[in-house]
C-alpha positions as a LaTeX table, in Angstrom:
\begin{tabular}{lrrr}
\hline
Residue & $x$ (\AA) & $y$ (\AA) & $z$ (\AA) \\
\hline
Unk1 & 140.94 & 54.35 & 192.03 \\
Unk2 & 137.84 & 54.21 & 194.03 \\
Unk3 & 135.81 & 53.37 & 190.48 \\
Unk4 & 138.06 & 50.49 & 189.94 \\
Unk5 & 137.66 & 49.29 & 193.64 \\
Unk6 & 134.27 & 49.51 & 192.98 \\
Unk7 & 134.69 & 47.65 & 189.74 \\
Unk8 & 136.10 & 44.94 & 191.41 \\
Unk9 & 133.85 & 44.63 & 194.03 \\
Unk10 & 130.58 & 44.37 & 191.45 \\
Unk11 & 132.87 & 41.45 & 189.68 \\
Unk12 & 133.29 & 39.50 & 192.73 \\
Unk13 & 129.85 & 39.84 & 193.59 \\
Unk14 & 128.69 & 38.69 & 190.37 \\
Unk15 & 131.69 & 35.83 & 190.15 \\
Unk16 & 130.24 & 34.96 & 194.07 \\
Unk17 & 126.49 & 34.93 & 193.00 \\
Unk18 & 126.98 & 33.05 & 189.44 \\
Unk19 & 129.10 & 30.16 & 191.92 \\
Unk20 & 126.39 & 29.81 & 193.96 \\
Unk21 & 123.79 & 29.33 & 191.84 \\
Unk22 & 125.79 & 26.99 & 189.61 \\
Unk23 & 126.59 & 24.76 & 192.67 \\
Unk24 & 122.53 & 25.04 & 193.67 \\
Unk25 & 122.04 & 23.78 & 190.49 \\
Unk26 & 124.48 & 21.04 & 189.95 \\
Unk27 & 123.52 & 19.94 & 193.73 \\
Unk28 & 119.49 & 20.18 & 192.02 \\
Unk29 & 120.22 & 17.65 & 189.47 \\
Unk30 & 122.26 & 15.32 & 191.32 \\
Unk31 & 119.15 & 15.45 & 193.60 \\
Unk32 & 116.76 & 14.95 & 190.74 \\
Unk33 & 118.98 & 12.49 & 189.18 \\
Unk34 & 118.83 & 10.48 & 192.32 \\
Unk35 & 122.70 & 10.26 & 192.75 \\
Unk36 & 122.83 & 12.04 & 196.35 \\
Unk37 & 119.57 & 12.72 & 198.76 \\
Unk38 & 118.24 & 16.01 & 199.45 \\
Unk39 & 120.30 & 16.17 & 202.98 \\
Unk40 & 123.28 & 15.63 & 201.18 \\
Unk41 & 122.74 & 17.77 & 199.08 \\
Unk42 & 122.26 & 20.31 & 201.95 \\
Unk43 & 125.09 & 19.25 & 203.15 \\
Unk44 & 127.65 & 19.50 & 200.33 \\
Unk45 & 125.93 & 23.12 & 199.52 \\
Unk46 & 127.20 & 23.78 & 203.46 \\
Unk47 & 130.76 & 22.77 & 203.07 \\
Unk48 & 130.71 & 24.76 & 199.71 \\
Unk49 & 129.66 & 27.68 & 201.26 \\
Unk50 & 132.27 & 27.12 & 204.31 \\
Unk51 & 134.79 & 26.85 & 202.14 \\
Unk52 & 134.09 & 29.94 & 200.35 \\
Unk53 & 133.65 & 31.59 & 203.83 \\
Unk54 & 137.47 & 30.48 & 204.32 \\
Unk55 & 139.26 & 31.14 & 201.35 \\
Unk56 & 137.06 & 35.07 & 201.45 \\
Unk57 & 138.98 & 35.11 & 204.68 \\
Unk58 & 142.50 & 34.24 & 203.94 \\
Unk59 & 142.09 & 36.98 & 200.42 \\
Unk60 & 140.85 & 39.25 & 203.38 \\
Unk61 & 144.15 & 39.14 & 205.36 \\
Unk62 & 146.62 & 38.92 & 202.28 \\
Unk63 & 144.58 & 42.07 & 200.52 \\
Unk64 & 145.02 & 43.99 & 204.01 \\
Unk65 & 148.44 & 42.97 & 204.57 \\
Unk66 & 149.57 & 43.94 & 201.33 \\
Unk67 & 147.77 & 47.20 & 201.76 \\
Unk68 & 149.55 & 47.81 & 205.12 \\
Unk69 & 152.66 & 46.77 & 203.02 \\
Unk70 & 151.59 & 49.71 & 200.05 \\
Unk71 & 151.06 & 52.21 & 203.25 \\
Unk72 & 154.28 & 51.76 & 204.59 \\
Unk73 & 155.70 & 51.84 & 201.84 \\
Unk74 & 154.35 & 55.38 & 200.72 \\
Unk75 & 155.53 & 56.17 & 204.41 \\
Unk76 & 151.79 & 56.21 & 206.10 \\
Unk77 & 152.16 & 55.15 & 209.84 \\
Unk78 & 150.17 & 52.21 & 211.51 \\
Unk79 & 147.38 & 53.06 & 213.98 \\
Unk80 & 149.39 & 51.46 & 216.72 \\
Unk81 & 152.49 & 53.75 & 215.71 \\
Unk82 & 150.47 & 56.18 & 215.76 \\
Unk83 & 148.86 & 55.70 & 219.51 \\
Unk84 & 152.38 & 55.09 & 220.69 \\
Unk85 & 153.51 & 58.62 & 219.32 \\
Unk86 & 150.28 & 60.44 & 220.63 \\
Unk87 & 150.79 & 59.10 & 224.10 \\
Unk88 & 154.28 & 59.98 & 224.15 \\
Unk89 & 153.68 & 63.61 & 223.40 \\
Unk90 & 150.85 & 63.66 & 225.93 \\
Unk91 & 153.20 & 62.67 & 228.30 \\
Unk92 & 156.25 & 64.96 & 226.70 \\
Unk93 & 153.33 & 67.89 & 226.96 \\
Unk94 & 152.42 & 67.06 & 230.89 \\
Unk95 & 156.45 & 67.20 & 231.81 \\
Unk96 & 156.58 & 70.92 & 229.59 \\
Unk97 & 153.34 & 71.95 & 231.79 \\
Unk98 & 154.93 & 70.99 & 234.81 \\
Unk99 & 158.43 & 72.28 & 234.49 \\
Unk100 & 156.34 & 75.46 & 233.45 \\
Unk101 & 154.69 & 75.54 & 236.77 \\
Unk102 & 157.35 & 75.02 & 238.77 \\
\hline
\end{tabular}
C-alpha cells in the first residue's frame, strides 16, 4: 500500500510539474506572439496557480474524509472519540482512587 501511495504521489507531482510548465509556456508565446503583455501574462499564470491551490484543497478534504469514512468503517476511532474516552476513564480512575481512600 505505502508503494502505491507513493506511486501516486510521484504521478501527481509529475502531472503538477508537466501543467505548469505547459501553462509557462503557452503564457511565453502568447507573450512573444504579442496577444497578451508580460503582466498579464503574470497575471493569468497567478490565477492558474490559485486555482490549482483550490481545487489541491477541496481533493485534500474529500481524500481525508473518505479516509475517515475507510477508518470507521474498519472500526478505528476518531481522535476526538478517542480524547472523550481517555478523559472519561481519568475521571472513572480518580472516583476508584477516592472511594479507595475513603
Amino acid at each position: 500500500m505505502s508503494d502505491l501511495l507513493k506511486k501516486g504521489f510521484y504521478l501527481g507531482l509529475g502531472a503538477a510539474l508537466s501543467g505548469k510548465e505547459k501553462a509557462e509556456k503557452l503564457l511565453d508565446d502568447l507573450v512573444q506572439r504579442g496577444d497578451i503583455s508580460p503582466s498579464q501574462a503574470r497575471e493569468m499564470f497567478d490565477e492558474f496557480i490559485a486555482k490549482g491551490m483550490q481545487k489541491d484543497a477541496e481533493w485534500s478534504e474529500q481524500g481525508k474524509a473518505k479516509m475517515q469514512q475507510r477508518a470507521k468503517e474498519m472500526g478505528f476511532v476518531t481522535r476526538d472519540e478517542y480524547e472523550l474516552l481517555e478523559a472519561r476513564v481519568q475521571r472513572l480512575e480518580k472516583l476508584h482512587q477516592s472511594d479507595n481512600q475513603q
